[in-house]
Coordinates of C-alpha atoms in Angstrom, one line a residue:
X5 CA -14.6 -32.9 44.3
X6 CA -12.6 -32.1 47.3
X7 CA -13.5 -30.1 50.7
X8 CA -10.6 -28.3 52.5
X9 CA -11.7 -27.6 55.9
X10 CA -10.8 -24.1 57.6
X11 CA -11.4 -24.9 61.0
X12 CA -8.8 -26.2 63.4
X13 CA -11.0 -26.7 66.7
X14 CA -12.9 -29.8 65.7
X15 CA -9.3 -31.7 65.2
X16 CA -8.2 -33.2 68.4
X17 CA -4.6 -35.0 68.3
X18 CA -3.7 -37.8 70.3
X19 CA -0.4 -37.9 71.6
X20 CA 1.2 -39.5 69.0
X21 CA 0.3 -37.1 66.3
X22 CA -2.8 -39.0 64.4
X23 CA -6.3 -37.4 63.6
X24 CA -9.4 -38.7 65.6
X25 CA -11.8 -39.5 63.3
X26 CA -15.4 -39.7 63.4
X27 CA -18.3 -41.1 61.5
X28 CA -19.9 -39.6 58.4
X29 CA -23.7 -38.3 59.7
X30 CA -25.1 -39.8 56.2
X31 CA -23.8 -43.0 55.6
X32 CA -21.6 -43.9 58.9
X33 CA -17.9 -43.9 57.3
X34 CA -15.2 -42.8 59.1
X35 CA -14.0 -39.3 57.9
X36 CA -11.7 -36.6 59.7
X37 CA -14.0 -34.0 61.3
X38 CA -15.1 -31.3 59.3
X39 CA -18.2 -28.7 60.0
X40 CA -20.3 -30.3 58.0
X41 CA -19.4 -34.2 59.5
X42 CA -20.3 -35.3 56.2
X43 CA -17.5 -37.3 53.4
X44 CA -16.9 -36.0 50.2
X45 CA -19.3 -38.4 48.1
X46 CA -22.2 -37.2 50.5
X47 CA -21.2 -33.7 50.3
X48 CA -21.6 -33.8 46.5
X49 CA -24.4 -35.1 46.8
X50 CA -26.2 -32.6 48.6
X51 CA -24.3 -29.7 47.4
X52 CA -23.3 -28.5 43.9
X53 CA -21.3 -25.2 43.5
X54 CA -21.4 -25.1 39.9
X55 CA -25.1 -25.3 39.4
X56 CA -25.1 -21.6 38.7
X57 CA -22.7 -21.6 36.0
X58 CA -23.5 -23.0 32.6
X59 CA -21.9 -26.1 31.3
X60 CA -22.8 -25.2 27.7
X61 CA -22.7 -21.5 26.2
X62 CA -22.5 -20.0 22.7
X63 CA -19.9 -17.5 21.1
X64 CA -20.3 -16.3 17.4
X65 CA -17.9 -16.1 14.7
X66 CA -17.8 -13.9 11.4
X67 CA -16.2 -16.0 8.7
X68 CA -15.2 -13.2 6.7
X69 CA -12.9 -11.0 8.8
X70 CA -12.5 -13.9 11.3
X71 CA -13.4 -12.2 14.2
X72 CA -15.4 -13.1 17.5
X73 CA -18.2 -10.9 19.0
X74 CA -16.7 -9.6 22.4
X75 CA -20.8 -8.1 23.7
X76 CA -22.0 -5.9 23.1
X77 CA -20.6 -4.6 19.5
X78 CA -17.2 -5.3 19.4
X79 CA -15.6 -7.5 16.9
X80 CA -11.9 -8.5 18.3
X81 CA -9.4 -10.9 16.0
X82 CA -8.4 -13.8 18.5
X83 CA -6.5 -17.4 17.4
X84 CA -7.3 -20.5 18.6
X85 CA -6.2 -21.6 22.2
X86 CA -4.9 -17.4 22.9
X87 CA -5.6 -15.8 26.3
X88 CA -7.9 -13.2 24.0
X89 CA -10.4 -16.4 23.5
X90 CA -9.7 -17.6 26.9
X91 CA -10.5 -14.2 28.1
X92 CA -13.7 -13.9 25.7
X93 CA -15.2 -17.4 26.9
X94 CA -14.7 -16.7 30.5
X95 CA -17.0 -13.3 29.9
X96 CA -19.7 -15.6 28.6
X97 CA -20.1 -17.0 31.9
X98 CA -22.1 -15.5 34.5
X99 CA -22.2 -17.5 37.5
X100 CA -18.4 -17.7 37.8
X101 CA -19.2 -14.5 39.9
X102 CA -20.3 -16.6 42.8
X103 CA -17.9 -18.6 43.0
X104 CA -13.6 -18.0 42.9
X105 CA -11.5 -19.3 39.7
X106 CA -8.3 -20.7 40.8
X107 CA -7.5 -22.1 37.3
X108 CA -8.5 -22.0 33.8
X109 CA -7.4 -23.4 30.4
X110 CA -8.5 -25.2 26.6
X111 CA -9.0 -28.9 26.1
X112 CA -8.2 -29.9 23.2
X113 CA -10.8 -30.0 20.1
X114 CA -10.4 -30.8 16.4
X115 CA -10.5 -26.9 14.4
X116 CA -13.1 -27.4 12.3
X117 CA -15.6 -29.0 15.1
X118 CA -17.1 -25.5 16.1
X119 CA -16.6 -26.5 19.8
X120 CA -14.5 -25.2 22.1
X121 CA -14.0 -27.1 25.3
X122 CA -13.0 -24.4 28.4
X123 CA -11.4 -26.5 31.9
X124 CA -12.4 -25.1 34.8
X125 CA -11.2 -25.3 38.6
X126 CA -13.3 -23.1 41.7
X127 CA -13.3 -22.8 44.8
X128 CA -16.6 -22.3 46.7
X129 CA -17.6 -22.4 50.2
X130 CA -20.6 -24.3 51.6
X131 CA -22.1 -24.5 54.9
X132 CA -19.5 -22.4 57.7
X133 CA -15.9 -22.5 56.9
X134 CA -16.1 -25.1 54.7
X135 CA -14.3 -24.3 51.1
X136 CA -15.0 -27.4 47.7
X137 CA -12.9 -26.9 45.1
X138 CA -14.5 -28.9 42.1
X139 CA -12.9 -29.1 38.2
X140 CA -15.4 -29.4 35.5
X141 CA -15.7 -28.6 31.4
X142 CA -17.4 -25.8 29.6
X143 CA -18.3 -26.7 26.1
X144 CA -18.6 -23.5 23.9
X145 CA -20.3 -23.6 20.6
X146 CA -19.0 -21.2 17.4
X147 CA -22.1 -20.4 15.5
X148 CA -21.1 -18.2 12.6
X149 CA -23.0 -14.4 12.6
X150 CA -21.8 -11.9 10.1
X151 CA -20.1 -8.4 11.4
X152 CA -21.5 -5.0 11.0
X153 CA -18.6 -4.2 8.4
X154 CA -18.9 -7.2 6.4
X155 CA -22.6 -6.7 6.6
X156 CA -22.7 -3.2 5.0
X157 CA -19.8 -5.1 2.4
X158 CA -22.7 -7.2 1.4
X159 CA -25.2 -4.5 1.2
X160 CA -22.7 -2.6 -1.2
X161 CA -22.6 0.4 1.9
X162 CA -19.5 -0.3 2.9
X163 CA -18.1 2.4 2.8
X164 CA -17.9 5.7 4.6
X165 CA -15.3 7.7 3.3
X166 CA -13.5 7.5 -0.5
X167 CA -10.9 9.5 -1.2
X168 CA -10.5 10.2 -5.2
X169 CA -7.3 10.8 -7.0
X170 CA -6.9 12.0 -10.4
X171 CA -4.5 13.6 -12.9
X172 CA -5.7 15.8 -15.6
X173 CA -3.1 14.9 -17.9
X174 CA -2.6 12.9 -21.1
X175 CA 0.6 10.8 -19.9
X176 CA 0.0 9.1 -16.8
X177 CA 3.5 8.3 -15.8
X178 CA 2.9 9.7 -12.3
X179 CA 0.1 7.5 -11.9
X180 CA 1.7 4.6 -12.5
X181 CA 4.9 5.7 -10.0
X182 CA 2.0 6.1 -7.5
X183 CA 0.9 2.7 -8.0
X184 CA 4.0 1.5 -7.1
X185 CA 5.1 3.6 -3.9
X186 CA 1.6 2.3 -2.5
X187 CA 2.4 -1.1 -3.5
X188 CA 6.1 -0.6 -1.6
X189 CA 4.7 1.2 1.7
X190 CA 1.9 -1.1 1.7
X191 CA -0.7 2.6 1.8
X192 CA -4.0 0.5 0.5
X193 CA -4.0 -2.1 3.9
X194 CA -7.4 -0.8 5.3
X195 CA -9.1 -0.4 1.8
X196 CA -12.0 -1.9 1.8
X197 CA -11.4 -1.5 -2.1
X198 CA -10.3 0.0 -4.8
X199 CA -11.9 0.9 -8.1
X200 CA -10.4 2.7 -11.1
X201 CA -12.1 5.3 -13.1
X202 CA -11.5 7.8 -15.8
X203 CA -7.3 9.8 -14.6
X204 CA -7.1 7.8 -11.6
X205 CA -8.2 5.5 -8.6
X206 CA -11.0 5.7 -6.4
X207 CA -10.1 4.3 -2.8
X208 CA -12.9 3.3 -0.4
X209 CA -12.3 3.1 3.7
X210 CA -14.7 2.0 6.4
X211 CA -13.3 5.4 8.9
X212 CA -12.4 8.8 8.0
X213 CA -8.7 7.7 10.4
X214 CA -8.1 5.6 7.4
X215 CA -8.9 7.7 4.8
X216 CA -7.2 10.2 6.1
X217 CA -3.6 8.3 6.6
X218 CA -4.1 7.7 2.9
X219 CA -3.9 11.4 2.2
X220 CA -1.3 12.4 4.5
X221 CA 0.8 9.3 2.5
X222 CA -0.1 11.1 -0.7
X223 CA 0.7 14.6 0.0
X224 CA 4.3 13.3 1.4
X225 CA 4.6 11.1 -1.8
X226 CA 3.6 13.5 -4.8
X227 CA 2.7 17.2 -5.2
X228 CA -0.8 17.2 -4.5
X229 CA -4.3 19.6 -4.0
X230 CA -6.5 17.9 -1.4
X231 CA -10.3 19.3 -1.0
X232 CA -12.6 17.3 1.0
X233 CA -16.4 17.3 1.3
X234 CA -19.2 15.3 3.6
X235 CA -23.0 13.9 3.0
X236 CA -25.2 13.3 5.5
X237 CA -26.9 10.2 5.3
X238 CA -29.0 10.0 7.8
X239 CA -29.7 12.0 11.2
X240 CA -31.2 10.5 14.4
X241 CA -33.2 13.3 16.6
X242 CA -33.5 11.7 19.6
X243 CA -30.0 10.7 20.0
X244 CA -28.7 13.6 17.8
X245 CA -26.2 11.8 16.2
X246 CA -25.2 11.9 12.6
X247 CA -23.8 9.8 9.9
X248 CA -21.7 11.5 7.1
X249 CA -20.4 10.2 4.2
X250 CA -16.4 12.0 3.3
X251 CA -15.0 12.2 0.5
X252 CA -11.7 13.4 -0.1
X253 CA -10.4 14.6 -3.6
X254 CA -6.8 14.4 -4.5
X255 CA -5.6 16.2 -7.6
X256 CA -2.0 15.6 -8.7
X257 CA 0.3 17.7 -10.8
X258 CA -0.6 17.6 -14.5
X259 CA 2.7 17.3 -15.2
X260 CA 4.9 13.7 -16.0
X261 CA 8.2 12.6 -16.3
X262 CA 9.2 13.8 -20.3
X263 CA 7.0 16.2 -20.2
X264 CA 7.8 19.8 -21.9
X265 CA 6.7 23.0 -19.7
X266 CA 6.8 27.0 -19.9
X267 CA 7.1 28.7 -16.9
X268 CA 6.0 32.5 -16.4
X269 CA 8.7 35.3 -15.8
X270 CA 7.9 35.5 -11.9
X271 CA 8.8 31.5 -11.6
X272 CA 11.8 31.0 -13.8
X273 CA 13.4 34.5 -11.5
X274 CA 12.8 32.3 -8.4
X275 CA 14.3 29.0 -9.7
X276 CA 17.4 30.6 -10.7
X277 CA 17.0 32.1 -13.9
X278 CA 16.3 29.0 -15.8
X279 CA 15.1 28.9 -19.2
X280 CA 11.4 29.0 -19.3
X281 CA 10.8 25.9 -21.5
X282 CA 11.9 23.4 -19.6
X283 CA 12.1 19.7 -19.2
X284 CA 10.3 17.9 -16.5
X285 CA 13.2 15.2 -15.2
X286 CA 10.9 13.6 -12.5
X287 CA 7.9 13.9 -10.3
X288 CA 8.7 12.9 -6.6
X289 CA 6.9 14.8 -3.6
X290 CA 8.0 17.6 -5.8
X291 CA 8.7 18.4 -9.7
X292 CA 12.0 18.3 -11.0
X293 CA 12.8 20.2 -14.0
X294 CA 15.9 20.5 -16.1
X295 CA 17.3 22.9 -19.3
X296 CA 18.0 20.7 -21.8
X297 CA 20.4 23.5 -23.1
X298 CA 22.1 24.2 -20.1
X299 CA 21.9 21.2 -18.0
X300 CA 20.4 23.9 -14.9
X301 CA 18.3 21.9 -12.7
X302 CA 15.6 23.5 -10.2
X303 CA 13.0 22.4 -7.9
X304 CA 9.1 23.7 -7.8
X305 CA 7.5 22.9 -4.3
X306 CA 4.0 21.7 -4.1
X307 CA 2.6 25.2 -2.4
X308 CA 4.8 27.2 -5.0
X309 CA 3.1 25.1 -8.0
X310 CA -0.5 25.8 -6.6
X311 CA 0.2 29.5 -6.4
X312 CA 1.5 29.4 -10.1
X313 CA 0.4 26.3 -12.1
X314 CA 1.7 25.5 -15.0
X315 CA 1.2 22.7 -17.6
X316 CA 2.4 20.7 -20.2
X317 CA 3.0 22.1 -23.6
X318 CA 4.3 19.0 -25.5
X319 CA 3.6 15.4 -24.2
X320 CA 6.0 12.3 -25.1
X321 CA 3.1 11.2 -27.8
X322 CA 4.7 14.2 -29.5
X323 CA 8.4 13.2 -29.6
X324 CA 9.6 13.3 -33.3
X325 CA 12.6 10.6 -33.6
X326 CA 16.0 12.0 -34.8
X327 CA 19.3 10.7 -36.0
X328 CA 22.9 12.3 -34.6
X329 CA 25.3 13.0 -37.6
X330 CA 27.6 14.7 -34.9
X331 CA 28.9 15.2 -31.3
X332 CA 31.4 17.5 -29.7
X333 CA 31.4 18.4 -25.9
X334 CA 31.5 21.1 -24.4
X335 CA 33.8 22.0 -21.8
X336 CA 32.9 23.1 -18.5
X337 CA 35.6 26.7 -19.0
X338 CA 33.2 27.1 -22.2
X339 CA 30.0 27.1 -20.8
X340 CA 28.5 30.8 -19.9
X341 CA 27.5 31.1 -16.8
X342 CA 25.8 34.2 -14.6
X343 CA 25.0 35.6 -11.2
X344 CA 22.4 34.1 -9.5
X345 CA 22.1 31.2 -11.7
X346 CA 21.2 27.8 -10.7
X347 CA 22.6 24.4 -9.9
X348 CA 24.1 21.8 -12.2
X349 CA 23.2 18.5 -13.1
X350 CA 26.2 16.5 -13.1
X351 CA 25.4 13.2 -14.5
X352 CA 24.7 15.4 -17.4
X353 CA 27.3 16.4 -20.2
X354 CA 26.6 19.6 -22.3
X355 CA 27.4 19.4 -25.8
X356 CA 26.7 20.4 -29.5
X357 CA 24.7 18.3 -31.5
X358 CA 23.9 18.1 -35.1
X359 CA 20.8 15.6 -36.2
X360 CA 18.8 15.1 -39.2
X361 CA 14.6 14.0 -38.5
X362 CA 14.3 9.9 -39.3
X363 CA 11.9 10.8 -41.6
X364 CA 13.7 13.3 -43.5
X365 CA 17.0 11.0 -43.8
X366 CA 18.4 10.8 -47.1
X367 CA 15.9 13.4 -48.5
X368 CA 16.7 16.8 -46.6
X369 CA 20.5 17.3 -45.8
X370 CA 20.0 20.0 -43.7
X371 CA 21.4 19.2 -40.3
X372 CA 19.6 21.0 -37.3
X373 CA 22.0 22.1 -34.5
X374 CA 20.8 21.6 -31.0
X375 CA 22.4 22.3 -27.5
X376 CA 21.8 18.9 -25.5
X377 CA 22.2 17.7 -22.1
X378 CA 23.3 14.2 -23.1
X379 CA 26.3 14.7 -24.5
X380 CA 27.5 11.5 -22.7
X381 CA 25.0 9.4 -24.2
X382 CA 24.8 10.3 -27.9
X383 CA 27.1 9.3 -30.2
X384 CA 27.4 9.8 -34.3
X385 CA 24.4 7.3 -35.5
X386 CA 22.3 6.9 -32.7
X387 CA 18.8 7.8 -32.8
X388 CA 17.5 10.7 -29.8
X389 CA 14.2 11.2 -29.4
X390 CA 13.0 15.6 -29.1
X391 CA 10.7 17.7 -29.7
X392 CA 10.3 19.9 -32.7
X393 CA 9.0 22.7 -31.4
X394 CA 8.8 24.7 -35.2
X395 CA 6.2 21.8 -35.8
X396 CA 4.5 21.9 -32.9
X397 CA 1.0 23.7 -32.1
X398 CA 1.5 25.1 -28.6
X399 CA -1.8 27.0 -27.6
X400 CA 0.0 28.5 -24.1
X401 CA -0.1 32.1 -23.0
X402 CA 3.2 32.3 -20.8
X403 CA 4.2 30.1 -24.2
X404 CA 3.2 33.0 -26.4
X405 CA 5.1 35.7 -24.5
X406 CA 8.4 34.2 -25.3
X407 CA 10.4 35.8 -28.1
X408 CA 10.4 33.6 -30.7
X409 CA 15.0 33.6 -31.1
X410 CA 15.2 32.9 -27.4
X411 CA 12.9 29.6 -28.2
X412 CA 15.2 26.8 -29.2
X413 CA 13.9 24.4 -32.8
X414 CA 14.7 21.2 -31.6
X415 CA 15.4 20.2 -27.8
X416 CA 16.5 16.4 -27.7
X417 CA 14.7 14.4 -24.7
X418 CA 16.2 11.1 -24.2
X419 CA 18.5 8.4 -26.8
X420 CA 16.4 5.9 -28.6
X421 CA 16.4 1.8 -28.3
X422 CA 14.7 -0.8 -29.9
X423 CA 11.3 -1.2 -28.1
X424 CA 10.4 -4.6 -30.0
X425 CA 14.0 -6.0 -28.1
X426 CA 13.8 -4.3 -24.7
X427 CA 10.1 -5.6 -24.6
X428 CA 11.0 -9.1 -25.1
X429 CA 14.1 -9.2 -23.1
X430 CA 13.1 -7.5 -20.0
X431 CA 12.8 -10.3 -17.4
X432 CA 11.4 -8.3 -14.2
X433 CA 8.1 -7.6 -14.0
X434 CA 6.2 -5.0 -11.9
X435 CA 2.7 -6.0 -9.4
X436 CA -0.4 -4.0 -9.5
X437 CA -3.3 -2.8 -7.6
X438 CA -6.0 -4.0 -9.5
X439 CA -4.5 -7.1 -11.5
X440 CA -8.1 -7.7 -13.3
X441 CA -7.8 -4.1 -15.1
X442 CA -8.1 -4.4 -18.9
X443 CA -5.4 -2.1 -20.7
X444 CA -6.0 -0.5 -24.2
X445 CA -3.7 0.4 -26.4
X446 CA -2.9 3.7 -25.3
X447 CA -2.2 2.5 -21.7
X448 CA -0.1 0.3 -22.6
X449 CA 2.3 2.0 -24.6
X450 CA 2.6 4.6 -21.5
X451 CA 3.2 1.7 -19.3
X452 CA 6.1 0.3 -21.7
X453 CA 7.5 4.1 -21.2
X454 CA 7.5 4.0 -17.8
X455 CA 9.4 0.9 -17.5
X456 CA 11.7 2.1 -19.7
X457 CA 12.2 5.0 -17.2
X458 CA 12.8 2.8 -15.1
X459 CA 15.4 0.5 -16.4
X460 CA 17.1 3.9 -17.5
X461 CA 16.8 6.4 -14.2
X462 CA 18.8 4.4 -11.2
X463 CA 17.0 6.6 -8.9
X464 CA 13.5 6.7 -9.8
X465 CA 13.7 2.5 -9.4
X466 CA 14.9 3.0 -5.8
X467 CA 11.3 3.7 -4.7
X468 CA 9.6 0.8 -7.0
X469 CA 10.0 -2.6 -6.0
X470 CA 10.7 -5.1 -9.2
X471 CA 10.9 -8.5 -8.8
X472 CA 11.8 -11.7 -11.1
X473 CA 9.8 -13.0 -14.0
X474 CA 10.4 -16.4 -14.2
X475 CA 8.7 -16.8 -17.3
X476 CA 11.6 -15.4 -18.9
X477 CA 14.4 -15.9 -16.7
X478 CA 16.0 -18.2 -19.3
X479 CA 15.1 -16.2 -22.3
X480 CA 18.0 -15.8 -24.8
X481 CA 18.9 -12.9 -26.0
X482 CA 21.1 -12.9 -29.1
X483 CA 20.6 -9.7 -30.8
X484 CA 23.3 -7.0 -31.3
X485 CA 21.1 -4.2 -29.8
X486 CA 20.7 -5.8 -26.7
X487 CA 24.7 -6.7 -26.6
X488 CA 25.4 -3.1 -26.6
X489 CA 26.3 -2.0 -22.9
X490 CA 25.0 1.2 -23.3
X491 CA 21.3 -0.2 -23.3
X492 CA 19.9 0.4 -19.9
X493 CA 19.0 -2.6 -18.2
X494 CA 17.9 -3.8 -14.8
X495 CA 20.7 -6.3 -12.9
X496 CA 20.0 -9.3 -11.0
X497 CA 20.9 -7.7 -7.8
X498 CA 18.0 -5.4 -7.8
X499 CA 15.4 -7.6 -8.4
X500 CA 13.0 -9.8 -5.7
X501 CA 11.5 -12.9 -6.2
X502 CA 8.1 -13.2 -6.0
X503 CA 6.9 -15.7 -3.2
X504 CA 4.5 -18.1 -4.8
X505 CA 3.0 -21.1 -2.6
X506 CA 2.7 -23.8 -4.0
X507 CA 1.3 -27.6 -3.1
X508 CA 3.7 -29.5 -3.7
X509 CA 3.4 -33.1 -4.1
X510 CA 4.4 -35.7 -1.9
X511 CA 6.9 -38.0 -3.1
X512 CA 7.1 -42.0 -1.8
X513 CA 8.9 -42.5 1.3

């Protein structure tokens, strides 16, 4: 403890510049004169101006979210030895009022004591102009208390708003895109979880904020119908406050990537004449469709697919596997064209193709000729997967309207691979929401097509991120499918490794 003395008239200066000194009124020792003519052992003694302030407080800690109670009800995210805990402690302390903090800082303390030791200097002034400035130690003790939000985690009412997305479609391709842009924008950070059900995921938040920056991600991700609702759960009358439960319900185009559609004669006038049975190419924030006979290409918005909805008349569980017995392209001076028609894909190539059904190979010689879009893929004894729409059983009534010679037999989707091969030599791998999900069958098979979409549409990867499978890394593949540069596959350069941490032991020094 020190005393720093204000006062300048009790100091009288000899000539030669040195202080007169008198004698301490307690125990006689020889001090420079101060107002209270007392030395600094004896003013300690008598005077204390940190008896007010607590040497010993508590703060408490949730060990779930890791967050310290700043009172009355707020939870706040501070690291050991920060200015936020510094700040937090010094709240704790209510005599520090009385007195002035000059200085302030943490003593050092093992982490996993539950003390936190707080250094503290003050000045306070005693008697009449007399200022003690005295350093002493603040131990804080963490006691753990569990949050509000964790609480009502525990009490399985965590949650106050869900928001519900489904697809009422048999292939859920666009579902498992969706996965994957959430996975890459990191959407699912506040979830306080996430449950799958029957067509889709359920997604729970703690605040309707949250909830709602999930939806605005989803309407700017896929073609979507959003319709909310709210329960109230319980209503206080004296405060007149409520508490609601939302829920928001997200319902995504039933259409997928592969999938076959009709349009009805109003839509196909405003995408540029295109041919009413079209091909859906992909499923981005809006639906993609292309002619397989003419290679046209248009684009239906989200609000112009609500006013009109249309679905799928032939899933890719319906594709029929054919072999090509011949090719020959057609020019771009050969192709008929008319006013007000449409744009052109270009990484498409139109051309005449003649194929014969797998099944019927070597019994029926009749060849069916087809107008395809993948002229530069197909070659004489490849196998193309279509649909056969003379086999198929299409209950649609824009579907029905069609005359039946404007309604092509056979419209050819995509070339064929070996799946067995491209299974076992794929070395990427995708991550998931829910890694603990178990997959039938069925599911699994419409996961295996999607990353085949994947390895075979450039673009559509763009928005997925794939990273390294180092559990076949240094697979070798020998087969003569696989040697074939035409196969689609996925390059080095566009996969990221996945960051695994690891102990690793220490070797001898």
């Amino acid at each position: 403890m020190e005393y720093i003395n204000n006062a300048s008239a009790g100091q009288i200066s000899s000539g030669s510049g040195a202080v007169n000194k008198i004698l301490c009124c307690e125990c006689g020792v020889p001090i420079e004169p101060n107002a209270s003519n007392m030395c600094v052992p004896c003013l300690r003694s008598h005077v204390d101006i940190t008896e007010n302030i607590p040497k010993q407080a508590v703060i408490f800690f949730c060990r779930n979210c890791e967050r310290y109670l700043n009172p009355p009800n707020e939870w706040v995210q501070c690291t050991l030895e920060s200015k936020e805990l510094l700040s937090l402690c010094l709240k704790r302390l209510q005599g520090l009022r009385q007195v002035k903090l000059v200085d302030a800082g943490f003593v050092w303390t093992e982490p996993h004591s539950k003390r936190i030791k707080v250094k503290l200097t003050v000045h306070g002034e005693v008697m009449s102009d007399v200022v003690l400035q005295q350093v002493f130690v603040v131990e804080f003790t963490v006691n753990n208390q569990m949050c509000d939000d964790c609480h009502r985690t525990e009490a399985k009412d965590f949650w106050r708003c869900m928001v519900q997305v489904r697809q009422k479609a048999v292939n859920r391709k666009t579902l498992f895109y969706l996965e994957q842009m959430i996975l890459k924008h990191k959407a699912h950070e506040n979830t306080l979880g996430i449950k799958p059900n029957t067509g889709g995921l359920d997604f729970f938040y703690a605040t309707d904020a949250h909830a709602r920056k999930m939806v605005d991600f989803l309407q700017a991700v896929l073609p979507v119908k959003v319709t909310n609702s709210k329960k109230l759960i319980s209503h206080d009358i004296h405060s007149n406050s409520y508490n609601y439960k939302y829920s928001y319900a997200i319902d995504i185009v039933p259409v997928s990537k592969g999938s076959l559609v009709c349009l009805n004669k109003r839509l196909t006038q405003q995408m540029g004449h295109i041919a009413p049975v079209c091909l859906v190419s992909k499923v981005a924030n809006s639906i993609h469709l292309i002619d397989p006979q003419t290679a046209q290409m248009a684009e239906v918005q989200n609000m112009a697919f609500w006013k009109s909805p249309f679905e799928a008349i032939c899933n890719p569980k319906q594709m029929v596997e054919f072999v090509v017995m011949d090719v020959e392209i057609i020019r771009d001076n050969e192709r008929k064209t008319f006013p007000g028609q449409g744009p052109v894909s270009h990484r498409h190539t139109l051309a005449d193709v003649w194929v014969v059904k797998s099944s019927e190979l070597g019994i029926n010689d009749n060849t069916i000729h087809v107008k395809s879009h993948l002229g530069n893929l197909l070659k004489p004894g490849d196998y193309v997967l279509g649909y056969d729409l003379r086999d198929a059983n299409v209950n649609n009534a824009d579907y029905e309207k069609l005359n039946a010679e404007t309604v092509p037999d056979v419209l050819l989707i995509k070339k064929s691979y070996d799946k067995t091969v491209r299974k076992q030599s794929r070395n990427w791998k995708l991550k998931h929401l829910n890694e603990d999900i178990a997959v039938d069958t069925d599911i699994e098979n419409e996961y295996n097509e999607f990353l085949e979409d994947l390895e075979e549409d450039p673009e559509l990867r763009q928005n997925v991120n794939i990273f390294k499978d180092k559990n076949k890394q240094h697979i070798p593949v020998d087969t003569n499918d696989m040697d074939d540069s035409s196969v689609p596959r996925i390059t080095l350069e566009e996969m990221l490794d996945d960051l695994v941490l690891e102990d690793e032991e220490m070797g001898d020094v």
